[in-house]
Structure formats: structure tokens, C-alpha cells
XYZ file of C-alpha atoms in Angstrom:
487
model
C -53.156 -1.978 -32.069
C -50.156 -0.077 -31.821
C -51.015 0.941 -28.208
C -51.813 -2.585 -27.581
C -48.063 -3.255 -29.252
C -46.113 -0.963 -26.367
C -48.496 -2.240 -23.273
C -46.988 -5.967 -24.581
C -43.345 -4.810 -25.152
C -43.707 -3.034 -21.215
C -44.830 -5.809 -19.798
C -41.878 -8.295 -21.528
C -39.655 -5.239 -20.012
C -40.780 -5.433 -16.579
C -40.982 -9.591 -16.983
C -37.390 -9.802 -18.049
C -36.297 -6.925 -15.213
C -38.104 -9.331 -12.162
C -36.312 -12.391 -13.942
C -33.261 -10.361 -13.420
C -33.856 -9.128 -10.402
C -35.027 -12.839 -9.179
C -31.523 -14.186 -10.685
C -29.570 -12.007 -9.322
C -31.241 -12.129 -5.734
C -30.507 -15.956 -6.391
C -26.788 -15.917 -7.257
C -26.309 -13.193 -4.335
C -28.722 -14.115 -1.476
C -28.266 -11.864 1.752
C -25.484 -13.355 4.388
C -26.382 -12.913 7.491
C -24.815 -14.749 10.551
C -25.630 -14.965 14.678
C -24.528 -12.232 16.843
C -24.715 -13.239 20.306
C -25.733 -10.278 22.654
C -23.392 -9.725 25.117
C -22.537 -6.791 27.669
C -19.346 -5.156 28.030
C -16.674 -6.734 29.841
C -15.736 -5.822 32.965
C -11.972 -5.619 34.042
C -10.265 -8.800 34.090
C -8.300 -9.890 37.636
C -4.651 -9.177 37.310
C -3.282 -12.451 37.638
C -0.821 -14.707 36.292
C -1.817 -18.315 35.057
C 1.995 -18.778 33.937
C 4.518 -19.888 37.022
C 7.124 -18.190 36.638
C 10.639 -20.118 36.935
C 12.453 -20.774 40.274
C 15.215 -17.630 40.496
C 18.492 -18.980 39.280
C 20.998 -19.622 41.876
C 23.737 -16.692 42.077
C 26.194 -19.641 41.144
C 24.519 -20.525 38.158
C 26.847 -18.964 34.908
C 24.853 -17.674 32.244
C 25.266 -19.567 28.813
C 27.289 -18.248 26.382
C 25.538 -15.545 24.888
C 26.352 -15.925 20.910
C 25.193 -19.634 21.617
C 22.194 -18.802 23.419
C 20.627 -16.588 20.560
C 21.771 -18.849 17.607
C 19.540 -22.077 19.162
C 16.118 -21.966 17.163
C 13.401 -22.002 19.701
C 9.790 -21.758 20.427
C 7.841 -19.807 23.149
C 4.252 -18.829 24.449
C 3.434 -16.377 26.601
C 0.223 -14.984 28.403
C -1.410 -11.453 27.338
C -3.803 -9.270 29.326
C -5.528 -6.406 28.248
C -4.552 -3.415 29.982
C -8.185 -2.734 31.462
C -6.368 -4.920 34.221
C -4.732 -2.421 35.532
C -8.112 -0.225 36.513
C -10.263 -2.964 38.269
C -12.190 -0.156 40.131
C -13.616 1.199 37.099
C -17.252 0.339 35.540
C -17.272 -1.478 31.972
C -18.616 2.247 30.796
C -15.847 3.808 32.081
C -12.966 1.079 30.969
C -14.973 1.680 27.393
C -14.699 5.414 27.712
C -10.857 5.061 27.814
C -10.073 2.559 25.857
C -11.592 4.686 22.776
C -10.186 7.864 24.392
C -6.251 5.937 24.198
C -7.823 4.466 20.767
C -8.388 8.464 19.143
C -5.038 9.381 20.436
C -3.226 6.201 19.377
C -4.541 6.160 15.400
C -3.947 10.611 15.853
C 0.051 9.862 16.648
C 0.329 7.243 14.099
C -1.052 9.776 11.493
C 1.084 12.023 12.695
C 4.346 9.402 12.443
C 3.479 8.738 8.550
C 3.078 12.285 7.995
C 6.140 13.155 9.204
C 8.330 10.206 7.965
C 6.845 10.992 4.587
C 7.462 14.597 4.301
C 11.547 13.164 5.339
C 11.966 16.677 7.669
C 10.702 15.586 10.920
C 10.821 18.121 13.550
C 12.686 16.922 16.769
C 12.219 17.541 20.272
C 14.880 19.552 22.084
C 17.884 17.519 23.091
C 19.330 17.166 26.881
C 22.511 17.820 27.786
C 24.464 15.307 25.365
C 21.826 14.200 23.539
C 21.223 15.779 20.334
C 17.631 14.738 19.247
C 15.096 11.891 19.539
C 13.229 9.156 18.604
C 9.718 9.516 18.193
C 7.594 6.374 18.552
C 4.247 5.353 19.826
C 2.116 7.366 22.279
C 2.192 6.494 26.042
C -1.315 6.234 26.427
C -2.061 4.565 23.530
C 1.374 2.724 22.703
C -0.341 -0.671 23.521
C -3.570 -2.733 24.714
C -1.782 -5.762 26.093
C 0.768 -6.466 28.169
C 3.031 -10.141 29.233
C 5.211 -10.858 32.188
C 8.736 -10.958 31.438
C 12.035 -11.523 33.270
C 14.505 -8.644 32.831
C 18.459 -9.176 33.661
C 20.436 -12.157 35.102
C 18.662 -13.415 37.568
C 15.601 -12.548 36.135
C 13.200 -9.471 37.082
C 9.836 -10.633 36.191
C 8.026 -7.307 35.212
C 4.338 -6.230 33.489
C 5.642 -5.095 29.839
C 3.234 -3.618 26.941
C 3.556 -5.553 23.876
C 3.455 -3.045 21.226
C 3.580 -3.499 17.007
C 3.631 -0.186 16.334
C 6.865 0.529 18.235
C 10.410 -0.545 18.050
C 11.978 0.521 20.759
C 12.373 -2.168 24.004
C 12.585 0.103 27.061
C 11.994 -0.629 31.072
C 12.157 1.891 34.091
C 15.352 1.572 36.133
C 16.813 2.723 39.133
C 17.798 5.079 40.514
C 14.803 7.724 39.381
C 15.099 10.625 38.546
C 11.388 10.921 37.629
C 9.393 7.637 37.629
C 5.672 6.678 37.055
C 4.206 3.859 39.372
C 4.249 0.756 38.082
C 3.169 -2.464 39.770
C 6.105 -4.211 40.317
C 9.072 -2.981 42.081
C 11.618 -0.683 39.352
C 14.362 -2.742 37.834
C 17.814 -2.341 39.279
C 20.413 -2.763 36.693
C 23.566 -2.957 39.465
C 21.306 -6.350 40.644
C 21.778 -7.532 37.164
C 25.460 -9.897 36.229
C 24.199 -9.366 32.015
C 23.479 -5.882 32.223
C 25.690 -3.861 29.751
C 26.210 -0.217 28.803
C 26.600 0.422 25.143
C 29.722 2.868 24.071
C 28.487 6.027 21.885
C 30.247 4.145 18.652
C 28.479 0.596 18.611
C 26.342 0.042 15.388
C 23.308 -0.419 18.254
C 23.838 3.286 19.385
C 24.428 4.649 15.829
C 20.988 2.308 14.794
C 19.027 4.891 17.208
C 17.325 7.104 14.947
C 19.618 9.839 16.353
C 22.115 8.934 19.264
C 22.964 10.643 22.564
C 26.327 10.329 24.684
C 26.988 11.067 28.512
C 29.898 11.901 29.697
C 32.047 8.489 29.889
C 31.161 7.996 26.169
C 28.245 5.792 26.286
C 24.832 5.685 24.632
C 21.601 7.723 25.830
C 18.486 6.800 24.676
C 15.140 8.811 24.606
C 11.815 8.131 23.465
C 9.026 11.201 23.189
C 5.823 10.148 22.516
C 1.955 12.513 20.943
C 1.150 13.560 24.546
C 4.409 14.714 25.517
C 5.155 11.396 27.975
C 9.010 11.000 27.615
C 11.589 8.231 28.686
C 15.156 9.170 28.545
C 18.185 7.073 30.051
C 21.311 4.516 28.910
C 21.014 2.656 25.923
C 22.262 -1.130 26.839
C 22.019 -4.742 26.285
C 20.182 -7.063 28.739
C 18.862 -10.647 29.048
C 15.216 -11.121 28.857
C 13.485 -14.235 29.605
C 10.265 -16.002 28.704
C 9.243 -18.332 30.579
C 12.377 -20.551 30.474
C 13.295 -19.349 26.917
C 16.534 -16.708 27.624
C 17.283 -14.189 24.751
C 21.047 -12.390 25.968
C 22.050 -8.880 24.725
C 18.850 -7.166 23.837
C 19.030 -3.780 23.284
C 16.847 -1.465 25.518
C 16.428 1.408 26.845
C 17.156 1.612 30.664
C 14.856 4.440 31.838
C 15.987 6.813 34.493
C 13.724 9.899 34.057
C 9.997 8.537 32.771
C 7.523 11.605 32.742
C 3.870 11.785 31.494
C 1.026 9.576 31.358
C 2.067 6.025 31.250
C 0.260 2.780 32.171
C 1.117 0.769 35.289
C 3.806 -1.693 33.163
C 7.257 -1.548 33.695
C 7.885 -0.929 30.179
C 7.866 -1.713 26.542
C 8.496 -4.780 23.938
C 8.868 -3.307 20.938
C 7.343 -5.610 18.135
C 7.590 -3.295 14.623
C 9.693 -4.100 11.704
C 12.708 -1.805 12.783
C 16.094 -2.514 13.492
C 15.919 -2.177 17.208
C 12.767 -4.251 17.800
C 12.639 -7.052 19.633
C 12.045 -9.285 16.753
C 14.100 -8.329 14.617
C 16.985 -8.395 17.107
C 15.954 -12.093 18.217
C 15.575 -13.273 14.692
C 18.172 -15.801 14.653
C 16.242 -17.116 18.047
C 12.734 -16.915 17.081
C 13.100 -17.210 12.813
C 11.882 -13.189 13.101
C 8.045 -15.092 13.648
C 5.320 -14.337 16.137
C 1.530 -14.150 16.548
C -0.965 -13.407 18.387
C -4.461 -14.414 19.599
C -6.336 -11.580 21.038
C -9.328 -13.290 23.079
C -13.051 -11.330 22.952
C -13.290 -10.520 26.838
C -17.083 -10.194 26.475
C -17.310 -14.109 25.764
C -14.191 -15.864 27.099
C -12.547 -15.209 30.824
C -9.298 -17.303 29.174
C -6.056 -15.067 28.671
C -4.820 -14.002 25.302
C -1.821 -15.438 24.087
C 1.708 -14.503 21.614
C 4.321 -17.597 20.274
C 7.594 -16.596 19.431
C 9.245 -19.199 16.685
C 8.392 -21.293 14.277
C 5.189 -22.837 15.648
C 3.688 -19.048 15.573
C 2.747 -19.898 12.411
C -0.579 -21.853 12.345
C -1.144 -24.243 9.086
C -4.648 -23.103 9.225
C -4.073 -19.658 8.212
C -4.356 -17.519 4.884
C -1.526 -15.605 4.133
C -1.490 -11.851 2.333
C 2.202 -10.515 1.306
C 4.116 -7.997 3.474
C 4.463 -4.383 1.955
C 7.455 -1.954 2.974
C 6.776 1.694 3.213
C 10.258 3.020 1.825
C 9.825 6.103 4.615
C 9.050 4.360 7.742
C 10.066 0.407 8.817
C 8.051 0.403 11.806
C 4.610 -0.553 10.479
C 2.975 -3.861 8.973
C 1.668 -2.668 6.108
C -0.734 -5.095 3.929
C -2.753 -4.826 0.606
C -6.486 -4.264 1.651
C -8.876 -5.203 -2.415
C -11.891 -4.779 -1.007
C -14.868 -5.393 1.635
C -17.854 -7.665 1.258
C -21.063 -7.063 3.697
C -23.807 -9.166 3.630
C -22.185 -11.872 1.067
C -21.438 -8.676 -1.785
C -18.337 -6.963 -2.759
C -19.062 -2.978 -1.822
C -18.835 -1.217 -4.768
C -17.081 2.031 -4.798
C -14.581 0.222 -2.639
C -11.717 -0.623 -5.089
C -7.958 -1.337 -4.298
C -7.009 2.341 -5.109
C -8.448 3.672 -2.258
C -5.725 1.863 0.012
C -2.995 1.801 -2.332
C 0.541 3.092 -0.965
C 1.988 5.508 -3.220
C 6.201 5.361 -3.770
C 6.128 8.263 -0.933
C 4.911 6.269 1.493
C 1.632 8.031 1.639
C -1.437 5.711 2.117
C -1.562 1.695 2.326
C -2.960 -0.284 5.163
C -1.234 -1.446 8.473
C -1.853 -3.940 10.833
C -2.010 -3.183 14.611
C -2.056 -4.380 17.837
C -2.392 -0.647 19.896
C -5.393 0.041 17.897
C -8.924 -1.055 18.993
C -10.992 0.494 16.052
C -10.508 -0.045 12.366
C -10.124 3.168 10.347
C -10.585 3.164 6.827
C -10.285 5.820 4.569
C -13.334 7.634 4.319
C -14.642 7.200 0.886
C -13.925 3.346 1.779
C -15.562 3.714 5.008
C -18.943 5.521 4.024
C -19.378 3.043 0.824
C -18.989 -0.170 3.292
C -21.374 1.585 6.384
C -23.822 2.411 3.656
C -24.031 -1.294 2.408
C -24.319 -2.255 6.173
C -27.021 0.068 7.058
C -29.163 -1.368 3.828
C -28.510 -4.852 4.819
C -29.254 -4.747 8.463
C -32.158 -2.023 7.653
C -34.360 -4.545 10.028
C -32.482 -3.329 13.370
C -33.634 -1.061 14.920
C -31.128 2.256 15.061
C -29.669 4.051 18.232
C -27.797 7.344 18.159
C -24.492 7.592 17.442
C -21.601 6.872 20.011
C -18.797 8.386 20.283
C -16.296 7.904 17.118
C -19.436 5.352 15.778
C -21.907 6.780 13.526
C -24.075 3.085 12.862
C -25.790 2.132 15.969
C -28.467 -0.136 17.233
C -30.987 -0.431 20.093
C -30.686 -4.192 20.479
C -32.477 -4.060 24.213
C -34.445 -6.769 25.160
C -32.771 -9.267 22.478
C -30.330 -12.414 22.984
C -29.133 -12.524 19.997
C -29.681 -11.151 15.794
C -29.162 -12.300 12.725
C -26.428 -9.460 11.315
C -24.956 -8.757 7.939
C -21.560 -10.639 7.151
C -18.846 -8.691 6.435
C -15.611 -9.780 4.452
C -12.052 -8.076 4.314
C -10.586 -9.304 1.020
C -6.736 -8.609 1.243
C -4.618 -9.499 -1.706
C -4.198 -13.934 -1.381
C -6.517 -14.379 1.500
C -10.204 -13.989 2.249
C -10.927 -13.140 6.337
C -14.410 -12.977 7.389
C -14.956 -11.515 10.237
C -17.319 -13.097 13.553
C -19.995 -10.254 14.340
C -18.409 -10.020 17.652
C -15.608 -8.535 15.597
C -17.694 -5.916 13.874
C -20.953 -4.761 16.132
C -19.930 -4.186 19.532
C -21.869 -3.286 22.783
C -21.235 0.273 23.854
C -23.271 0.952 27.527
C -24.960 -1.091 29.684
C -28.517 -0.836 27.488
C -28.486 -2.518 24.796
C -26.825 0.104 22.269
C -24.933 -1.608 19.868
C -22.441 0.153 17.258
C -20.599 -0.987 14.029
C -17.075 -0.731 15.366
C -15.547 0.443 12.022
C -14.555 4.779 11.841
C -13.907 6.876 8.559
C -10.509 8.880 8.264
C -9.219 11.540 6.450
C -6.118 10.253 6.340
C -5.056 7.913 3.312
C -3.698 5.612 5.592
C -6.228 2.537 6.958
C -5.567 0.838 10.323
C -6.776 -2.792 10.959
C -7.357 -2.746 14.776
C -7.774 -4.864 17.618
C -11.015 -5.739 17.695
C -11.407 -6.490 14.185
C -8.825 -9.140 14.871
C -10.183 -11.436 17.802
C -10.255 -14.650 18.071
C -7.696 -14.914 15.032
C -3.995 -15.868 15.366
C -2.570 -13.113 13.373
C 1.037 -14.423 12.159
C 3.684 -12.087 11.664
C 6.187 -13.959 9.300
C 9.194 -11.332 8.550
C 11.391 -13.964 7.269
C 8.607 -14.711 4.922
C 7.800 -11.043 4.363
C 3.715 -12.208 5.080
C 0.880 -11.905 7.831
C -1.449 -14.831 8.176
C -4.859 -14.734 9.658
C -6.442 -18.554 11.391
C -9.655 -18.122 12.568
C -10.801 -19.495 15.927
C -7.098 -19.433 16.747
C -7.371 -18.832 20.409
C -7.628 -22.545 21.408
């Protein structure tokens, strides 16, 4: 009887655990969604949808410039990945460098934290007059998409990488001392009627991060990046225009001696949170707002696209608060909660692991010059686990590269995918499967385009973000994310 007794109470035990089971299966059913196999892109045709203006008549006077700046204003303009500047290579080879750019752009950023944290950063030596520098970006890595620009009065139009880990707005200029080629012909600053030198005393000089003089007393400017690349030259104020939107006395960095390994632009917009960015010095002009839509090049031949103003913001978008790092103003730093995969919250992923500490260690940033996410690697292994569970019914590759969760997808159109959720602190963004399983050669291997890091600091990269119109709202200290925003 009393055997018969704990037979009954085992079976109520495993009853009630199936019930469970059953319930909880039912209140959390897998989410899967489509991912529609396609190959890698090849390199898109360097061309330029956007006419660019008639050149102004010499006669023409250029509007007062306190005026110009303090009229609110909107703009758009076209962005192109930089793969367009290497049409001769393969899609495995454009692939090959974009992640080899990728591991040295997240390795410099690492390195920028680091060293803005630990408030003693070494500095390069000095030229003659110039008594340290600025150290921002990486050349290789200090960008993935580029506009057309006009530089100077009348305007230069010119390639320029677009760039929000970097503050600094710098183009080559003549004459060279050392100068990389670029595909347009090098800005001449004599040619220019708004091109000004700054004197050594100006707030703009003294806003470098340390500030150089020649010998007539005026400002130097230079920029060393990870590699060793290096820009150095005057420090002065120039027009820029976009499109037919003009934006007078912006401070950049005229570049006479531009060494290393640099990309075929002419230069660099600067689109951090610092002083000397761009939009932070056209705030009164553009409301310190812009956003992006980076197209997926695997599914749309369409150019990406930026706004500057006002209508950057989208009214479709979900907004998460802007945190400062108290060390380092360059970087868009957000509050990352948590990940979903598969329609679950990861667990083992909680909000301390990407918490910024009041030394500036840790957090999450957004970026632009990034391609891969990086999270830190607890986070990371927790969410790949849950991924590799959930999609357990694809069949696995080796790993690639940086990516340690691959799949043989050969022969296949298309596969039903686990979803995957970023949950940052006041808005929900899931993510297409474009965005998160990516193809990697030409047969079939698949990988989930996510890395691990040692480093307490998370990166939220570039192809994470397609086909959203991230919104960088300063004057609202938030970042907004509208999906399918690329129309």
C-alpha cells in the first residue's frame, strides 16, 4: 500500500511538472522569424545620385555668417559605404577588410576609454611648435561611410567619412607636404574667399585637447590615430555646404602632412559629442539633431542616407536616454537591460553587466565605424548560448573569423531563425535577422554577427543597426531607433 502510495504521489509529480512545463511552453512559445538567404554584396558603383549645386558666381557675397548659422534648417544627404572605393575586389575580399578595419576600430576605441579613464594619457611626440596631440579614431577604421560635401567659398565638393566616434572635422589641403590619394583633387585653401586661420589664443584653438602654434601665432592642429596614420596642419574655420544648406566658420583641420593608411576620402566629419564636432558646432543650425539610415547592401542597391535638423527625428521611433561618461565626451553612450532571443529574456544577462561605473569604465556606446556588436563577454556567451539552443535545427559551420556561431545554410532560400531583442532602458528594438546572421563566403556559411569582449565596454555596431533611422537628439540628451527607416 505504501509503495502503491509513492508510485501515486510520483506520478501527480511528474503530472503537475508536464502541466508546468506545457504552461510555460504556452506563455513563452519559440519566436522565430524569416531570414532571407542572401550572398554578400559586392562593391557598390561610386556614384552620386545627389546634383550637386551650380558653382556660385565669384560675384556672389557670402551671407553674413552669424546669420547664416542662427537660421534653423533641415538637410539630407547621401551615404556610401566605403567598399566603394575598392570596386576591383571580390565580396570575400571587401568582407575580409571590412572585419580586419572592424578588429582594429573596436581595439583603438578600447584603447581611447582606457586611457581617458586612467586621466594620464600618454602623448605622441610634438613637432616643432606643437606640444602634444589629439588622439581620435583610427584611420583605417575611423568610419564605414562617407557623403559628398562642398568645402570653402565657392564650394569644393569632396568624398568625406562620416564618423561618430570622432570629433575632429579635418580635410587634406594644399600644398603637401605628405599626402595620401584621394579621389578628388586636394582642397586649396588660397581658392577659398571664407577660409580663415585661427590665432593660437581663440577659445577654438585652446578647445583642442592640447594646442600647437607656428610661427605667426596661429593654431596647428594634429590628429594621431591606433596605426600610427597622422594628420597635422592649421587649425581654421571654413564654410561647408550640403547640398544648398551653407554652415560658415566650421572649425577644421586643414591637413598639410597626412601619413599612414587612410581611405580614398578627402577627409573627416566629425559627428561625437565633443566640443569641436561638427554637431555640436552647428547646433544652433541643425538643433544639435541628426540620424542615420544605414541600408543592408545585400538586399537594397538604394544609397544610405543622414538628416541634419529637426526632421532627423522620426515620430516612429523609441527613444532610450543619453548617458555621459564624465572621462571622455566623444562617445554615445546608452543603457543596454537586457537581450531577448527567441521571444525570452537571457538570463544571466542583467543590467550590471553594462553598467558605467563613476570612472567611466564600462557602459554601452553607439557607433557608426563599427560593423560588429561587442558585448561583454559574460553578456555575450549567455545570449550565443540561448541562440545556439533555439536555432539547434540549423545545421552548424565552423567558426569564421571573430564569429564563433555559424551555419551551413547551402542549398536553402530562406530559414526560420530565432528572434532576438535588445531591451535598452525606455525602448524595445528588435532586430531583422539580416541584422543578426550574416553571410560570410560565397557557400552558404552563415555566422551570428555578435563577438564577446574582455573589455567592460559594449559597442552597438553597424550592422546591428540597418535599416533603422538611428536619431541622435543632443538637445534632448536621447537616441531613437525607427525601424524600416530607410524609405
Amino acid at each position: 500500500m505504501e509503495e502503491k502510495s509513492k508510485i501515486s504521489l510520483l506520478f501527480s509529480s511528474s503530472v503537475l511538472l508536464l502541466l508546468f512545463s506545457l504552461s510555460a511552453a504556452v506563455s513563452n512559445p519559440l519566436q522565430l522569424q524569416t531570414l532571407l538567404l542572401r550572398p554578400l554584396p559586392s562593391a557598390p558603383t561610386l556614384s552620386w545620385t545627389d546634383a550637386e549645386p551650380e558653382p556660385e558666381p565669384e560675384s556672389d557675397s557670402l551671407v553674413e555668417i552669424s546669420e547664416l548659422n542662427a537660421v534653423t534648417s533641415n538637410t539630407t544627404l547621401e551615404m556610401h559605404h566605403l567598399d566603394a572605393f575598392s570596386s576591383e575586389e571580390t565580396p570575400e575580399r571587401l568582407f575580409d577588410l571590412r572585419l580586419q578595419r572592424d578588429a582594429l576600430r573596436a581595439e583603438t576605441i578600447y584603447s581611447l576609454v582606457s586611457k581617458a579613464v586612467a586621466r594620464n594619457r600618454p602623448r605622441a611626440p610634438g613637432r616643432p611648435g606643437f606640444s602634444s596631440s589629439i588622439i581620435s579614431g583610427l584611420a583605417q577604421g575611423s568610419g564605414e561611410y562617407f557623403t559628398r560635401l562642398g568645402v570653402g567659398t565657392p564650394p569644393r565638393y569632396l568624398y568625406m567619412v562620416l564618423d561618430t566616434g570622432s570629433d575632429v572635422v579635418w580635410v587634406q589641403c594644399s600644398p603637401c607636404k605628405n599626402c595620401y590619394s584621394q579621389s578628388d583633387p586636394i582642397f586649396d585653401p588660397t581658392k577659398s574667399r571664407s577660409f580663415s586661420g585661427i590665432p593660437c589664443g581663440s577659445p577654438l584653438c585652446r578647445s583642442l585637447d592640447s594646442s600647437g602654434c607656428n610661427k605667426r601665432r596661429m593654431c596647428l592642429y594634429q590628429v594621431s590615430y591606433g596605426d600610427g596614420s597622422v594628420t597635422f596642419g592649421d587649425f581654421s574655420t571654413e564654410t561647408l555646404t550640403f547640398r544648398r544648406t551653407k554652415v560658415g566658420r566650421v572649425a577644421l583641420g586643414c591637413g598639410h602632412d597626412n601619413e599612414g593608411l587612410f581611405v580614398g576620402a578627402a577627409g573627416l566629419l566629425g559627428l561625437g559629442r565633443g566640443r569641436l564636432s561638427f554637431p555640436t558646432q552647428a547646433g544652433r543650425r541643425f538643433n544639435r539633431k541628426f540620424s542615420y539610415c544605414l541600408v543592408d547592401r545585400s538586399a537594397s542597391s538604394k544609397p544610405s542616407s543622414m538628416i541634419f535638423g529637426d526632421a532627423a527625428i522620426p515620430r516612429t521611433a523609441v527613444f532610450t536616454p543619453l548617458l555621459t561618461n564624465p572621462k571622455l565626451d566623444t562617445f554615445y553612450y546608452v543603457e543596454l537591460l537586457g537581450i531577448s532571443v527567441g521571444g525570452t529574456r537571457v538570463r544571466g544577462i542583467t543590467p550590471s553587466l553594462f553598467k558605467m561605473d563613476p570612472a567611466g569604465n564600462g557602459g554601452v556606446i553607439i557607433d557608426s565605424g563599427t560593423s560588429v556588436t561587442r558585448l561583454t563577454r559574460p553578456a555575450y556567451i549567455a545570449m550565443r548560448d540561448a541562440f545556439r539552443i533555439r536555432a539547434s535545427n540549423l545545421k552548424r559551420a565552423p567558426d569564421f573569423s571573430l564569429f564563433d556561431t555559424c551555419f551551413d545554410l547551402s542549398g536553402k532560400t530562406s530559414v526560420k531563425v530565432p528572434t532576438v531583442v535588445l531591451h535598452f532602458r525606455g525602448a524595445d528594438v528588435s532586430l531583422p535577422a539580416t541584422n543578426y546572421l550574416i553571410p560570410v563566403d560565397s557557400s552558404g556559411t552563415f555566422c551570428f554577427a555578435f563577438a564577446g569582449t574582455m573589455s567592460g565596454l559594449s559597442i552597438i555596431g553597424n550592422i546591428q543597426q540597418q535599416s533603422f533611422r538611428v536619431a541622435f537628439d543632443s538637445a534632448g540628451s536621447r537616441i531613437g531607433f525607427a525601424p524600416r527607416g530607410c524609405a
